[in-house]
PDB file of C-alpha atoms in Angstrom:
ATOM      1  CA  VAL A 515       0.088  -0.060   0.088  1.00  0.00           C
ATOM      2  CA  THR A 516       2.805   2.295   0.836  1.00  0.00           C
ATOM      3  CA  ALA A 517       4.240   2.162  -2.820  1.00  0.00           C
ATOM      4  CA  ALA A 518       0.417   2.825  -4.067  1.00  0.00           C
ATOM      5  CA  VAL A 519       0.132   5.791  -2.014  1.00  0.00           C
ATOM      6  CA  ALA A 520       3.536   7.328  -2.952  1.00  0.00           C
ATOM      7  CA  ALA A 521       2.734   6.705  -6.605  1.00  0.00           C
ATOM      8  CA  ALA A 522      -0.732   8.456  -6.298  1.00  0.00           C
ATOM      9  CA  VAL A 523       0.599  11.451  -4.530  1.00  0.00           C
ATOM     10  CA  ARG A 524       3.435  11.630  -7.191  1.00  0.00           C
ATOM     11  CA  ALA A 525       0.546  11.645  -9.556  1.00  0.00           C
ATOM     12  CA  ALA A 526      -1.437  14.218  -7.729  1.00  0.00           C
ATOM     13  CA  GLN A 527       1.702  16.407  -7.481  1.00  0.00           C
ATOM     14  CA  ALA A 528       2.299  16.068 -11.291  1.00  0.00           C
ATOM     15  CA  ALA A 529      -1.393  16.836 -11.898  1.00  0.00           C
ATOM     16  CA  ALA A 530      -0.830  19.978  -9.753  1.00  0.00           C
ATOM     17  CA  ALA A 531       2.117  21.020 -11.818  1.00  0.00           C
ATOM     18  CA  GLU A 532       0.341  20.686 -15.094  1.00  0.00           C
ATOM     19  CA  ALA A 533      -2.797  22.532 -13.643  1.00  0.00           C
ATOM     20  CA  MET A 534      -0.520  25.503 -12.632  1.00  0.00           C
ATOM     21  CA  ALA A 535       1.308  25.503 -16.035  1.00  0.00           C
ATOM     22  CA  ALA A 536      -2.065  25.683 -17.542  1.00  0.00           C
ATOM     23  CA  GLY A 537      -3.247  28.540 -15.344  1.00  0.00           C
ATOM     24  CA  LEU A 538      -6.059  26.618 -13.664  1.00  0.00           C
ATOM     25  CA  PRO A 539      -7.686  27.703 -10.430  1.00  0.00           C
ATOM     26  CA  SER A 540      -5.830  26.947  -7.433  1.00  0.00           C
ATOM     27  CA  GLU A 541      -8.244  24.089  -5.931  1.00  0.00           C
ATOM     28  CA  ASP A 542      -7.074  22.199  -9.186  1.00  0.00           C
ATOM     29  CA  ARG A 543      -3.381  22.694  -8.513  1.00  0.00           C
ATOM     30  CA  ASP A 544      -2.799  22.466  -4.830  1.00  0.00           C
ATOM     31  CA  ALA A 545      -0.074  19.753  -4.264  1.00  0.00           C
ATOM     32  CA  PRO A 546       1.189  18.950  -0.761  1.00  0.00           C
ATOM     33  CA  GLN A 547       3.836  20.978   0.849  1.00  0.00           C
ATOM     34  CA  GLY A 548       6.292  19.689   3.547  1.00  0.00           C
ATOM     35  CA  ALA A 549       6.908  16.019   4.345  1.00  0.00           C
ATOM     36  CA  MET A 550       4.169  13.583   3.868  1.00  0.00           C
ATOM     37  CA  LEU A 551       3.747  11.682   7.367  1.00  0.00           C
ATOM     38  CA  CYS A 552       0.919   9.460   6.720  1.00  0.00           C
ATOM     39  CA  ALA A 553      -1.452   8.438   3.927  1.00  0.00           C
ATOM     40  CA  GLY A 554      -4.515   6.173   3.318  1.00  0.00           C
ATOM     41  CA  PHE A 555      -7.084   4.978   0.702  1.00  0.00           C
ATOM     42  CA  SER A 556     -11.044   5.142   1.496  1.00  0.00           C
ATOM     43  CA  ALA A 557     -12.745   1.649   1.143  1.00  0.00           C
ATOM     44  CA  SER A 558     -13.424   1.875  -2.456  1.00  0.00           C
ATOM     45  CA  GLY A 559     -10.110   2.846  -3.194  1.00  0.00           C
ATOM     46  CA  GLU A 560     -11.421   5.969  -5.209  1.00  0.00           C
ATOM     47  CA  LEU A 561     -10.226   8.532  -2.641  1.00  0.00           C
ATOM     48  CA  PHE A 562      -6.891   8.867  -1.147  1.00  0.00           C
ATOM     49  CA  SER A 563      -5.311  11.344   1.591  1.00  0.00           C
ATOM     50  CA  CYS A 564      -1.992  12.300   3.004  1.00  0.00           C
ATOM     51  CA  GLY A 565      -1.155  14.315   6.075  1.00  0.00           C
ATOM     52  CA  THR A 566       1.852  16.513   6.270  1.00  0.00           C
ATOM     53  CA  THR A 567       4.449  18.401   8.354  1.00  0.00           C
ATOM     54  CA  MET A 568       2.591  21.724   7.265  1.00  0.00           C
ATOM     55  CA  CYS A 569      -0.529  20.867   9.684  1.00  0.00           C
ATOM     56  CA  LYS A 570      -2.770  19.938   6.543  1.00  0.00           C
ATOM     57  CA  SER A 571      -4.256  17.055   4.968  1.00  0.00           C
ATOM     58  CA  HIS A 572      -4.808  16.603   1.179  1.00  0.00           C
ATOM     59  CA  VAL A 573      -7.730  14.341  -0.439  1.00  0.00           C
ATOM     60  CA  TRP A 574      -7.708  13.423  -3.880  1.00  0.00           C
ATOM     61  CA  SER A 575     -10.224  11.287  -6.088  1.00  0.00           C
ATOM     62  CA  LEU A 576      -8.589   8.535  -8.166  1.00  0.00           C
ATOM     63  CA  ASP A 577     -10.278   7.842 -11.468  1.00  0.00           C
ATOM     64  CA  VAL A 578     -10.106   3.943 -11.320  1.00  0.00           C
ATOM     65  CA  ALA A 579     -12.427   3.314 -14.262  1.00  0.00           C
ATOM     66  CA  ALA A 580     -10.035   5.355 -16.584  1.00  0.00           C
ATOM     67  CA  MET A 581      -6.911   3.486 -15.124  1.00  0.00           C
ATOM     68  CA  VAL A 582      -8.445   0.266 -15.703  1.00  0.00           C
ATOM     69  CA  LYS A 583      -9.377   1.439 -19.371  1.00  0.00           C
ATOM     70  CA  ALA A 584      -5.850   2.670 -20.022  1.00  0.00           C
ATOM     71  CA  SER A 585      -4.153  -0.567 -18.234  1.00  0.00           C
ATOM     72  CA  ALA A 586      -2.377   1.819 -16.057  1.00  0.00           C
ATOM     73  CA  ALA A 587      -1.105   0.184 -12.964  1.00  0.00           C
ATOM     74  CA  VAL A 588       0.568   3.398 -11.553  1.00  0.00           C
ATOM     75  CA  PRO A 589      -1.795   6.532 -11.486  1.00  0.00           C
ATOM     76  CA  GLN A 590      -1.012   9.298 -13.963  1.00  0.00           C
ATOM     77  CA  PRO A 591      -1.791  12.936 -13.459  1.00  0.00           C
ATOM     78  CA  GLN A 592      -4.761  12.587 -15.592  1.00  0.00           C
ATOM     79  CA  HIS A 593      -6.364  10.010 -13.342  1.00  0.00           C
ATOM     80  CA  VAL A 594      -6.183  12.144 -10.284  1.00  0.00           C
ATOM     81  CA  ARG A 595      -8.225  15.228  -9.201  1.00  0.00           C
ATOM     82  CA  THR A 596      -7.920  17.528  -6.157  1.00  0.00           C
ATOM     83  CA  VAL A 597     -11.005  17.027  -3.779  1.00  0.00           C
ATOM     84  CA  GLN A 598      -9.969  19.107  -0.979  1.00  0.00           C
ATOM     85  CA  GLN A 599      -7.205  20.569   1.153  1.00  0.00           C
ATOM     86  CA  VAL A 600      -7.985  20.704   4.973  1.00  0.00           C
ATOM     87  CA  GLY A 601      -6.121  22.651   7.544  1.00  0.00           C
ATOM     88  CA  GLY A 602      -6.892  23.785  11.073  1.00  0.00           C
ATOM     89  CA  HIS A 603      -4.385  21.599  13.016  1.00  0.00           C
ATOM     90  CA  LEU A 604      -1.500  23.415  14.773  1.00  0.00           C
ATOM     91  CA  HIS A 605       1.055  20.658  14.390  1.00  0.00           C
ATOM     92  CA  ASP A 606       1.876  17.886  12.114  1.00  0.00           C
ATOM     93  CA  VAL A 607      -0.948  15.784  10.907  1.00  0.00           C
ATOM     94  CA  VAL A 608       0.057  12.152  11.710  1.00  0.00           C
ATOM     95  CA  SER A 609      -2.900  10.029  10.892  1.00  0.00           C
ATOM     96  CA  VAL A 610      -5.721  10.236   8.254  1.00  0.00           C
ATOM     97  CA  VAL A 611      -8.533   7.485   8.286  1.00  0.00           C
ATOM     98  CA  PHE A 612     -11.626   7.663   5.918  1.00  0.00           C
ATOM     99  CA  SER A 613     -15.092   6.409   7.158  1.00  0.00           C
ATOM    100  CA  HIS A 614     -16.322   3.303   5.594  1.00  0.00           C
ATOM    101  CA  SER A 615     -18.556   5.237   3.210  1.00  0.00           C
ATOM    102  CA  GLY A 616     -15.596   7.586   2.191  1.00  0.00           C
ATOM    103  CA  GLY A 617     -17.964  10.475   3.031  1.00  0.00           C
ATOM    104  CA  PHE A 618     -15.701  11.750   6.195  1.00  0.00           C
ATOM    105  CA  LEU A 619     -12.072  11.928   6.670  1.00  0.00           C
ATOM    106  CA  LEU A 620     -10.753  11.756  10.396  1.00  0.00           C
ATOM    107  CA  THR A 621      -7.530  13.291  10.898  1.00  0.00           C
ATOM    108  CA  ALA A 622      -5.184  13.448  14.059  1.00  0.00           C
ATOM    109  CA  SER A 623      -2.326  15.821  14.603  1.00  0.00           C
ATOM    110  CA  ARG A 624       0.706  16.119  17.044  1.00  0.00           C
ATOM    111  CA  ASP A 625      -1.355  19.018  18.579  1.00  0.00           C
ATOM    112  CA  GLY A 626      -3.542  16.319  20.351  1.00  0.00           C
ATOM    113  CA  GLN A 627      -6.476  17.032  18.358  1.00  0.00           C
ATOM    114  CA  ALA A 628      -8.723  14.885  16.059  1.00  0.00           C
ATOM    115  CA  LYS A 629     -10.959  16.487  13.454  1.00  0.00           C
ATOM    116  CA  ILE A 630     -13.649  15.270  11.192  1.00  0.00           C
ATOM    117  CA  TRP A 631     -13.868  16.528   7.704  1.00  0.00           C
ATOM    118  CA  GLY A 632     -16.566  15.886   5.070  1.00  0.00           C
ATOM    119  CA  CYS A 633     -15.289  14.826   1.812  1.00  0.00           C
TER     120      CYS A 633
END
């Protein structure tokens, strides 16, 4: 799973760079800053998230159907879309967990707080 998450985050970063070069709105080009400390997929495998040293968590959707059609074992930039970037913690985000439905994301931080976000 670690390799899959790392590949998905690299694809998200590449997609963000492409969006920035194309002048797209900021929500389409927000790549994680700082070190990635944790990551996880939703139960469906269509959402993934990472927590960073910048007190934020990032959520992306993965177009699994397009990956299957393209026979892509590794996500490519065109398969990744930013869903949201959430802040609000005062320290590193060290844990991210999706609800079973994928409708909520729980984040936990070294600041001792846990937060629930709608996806």
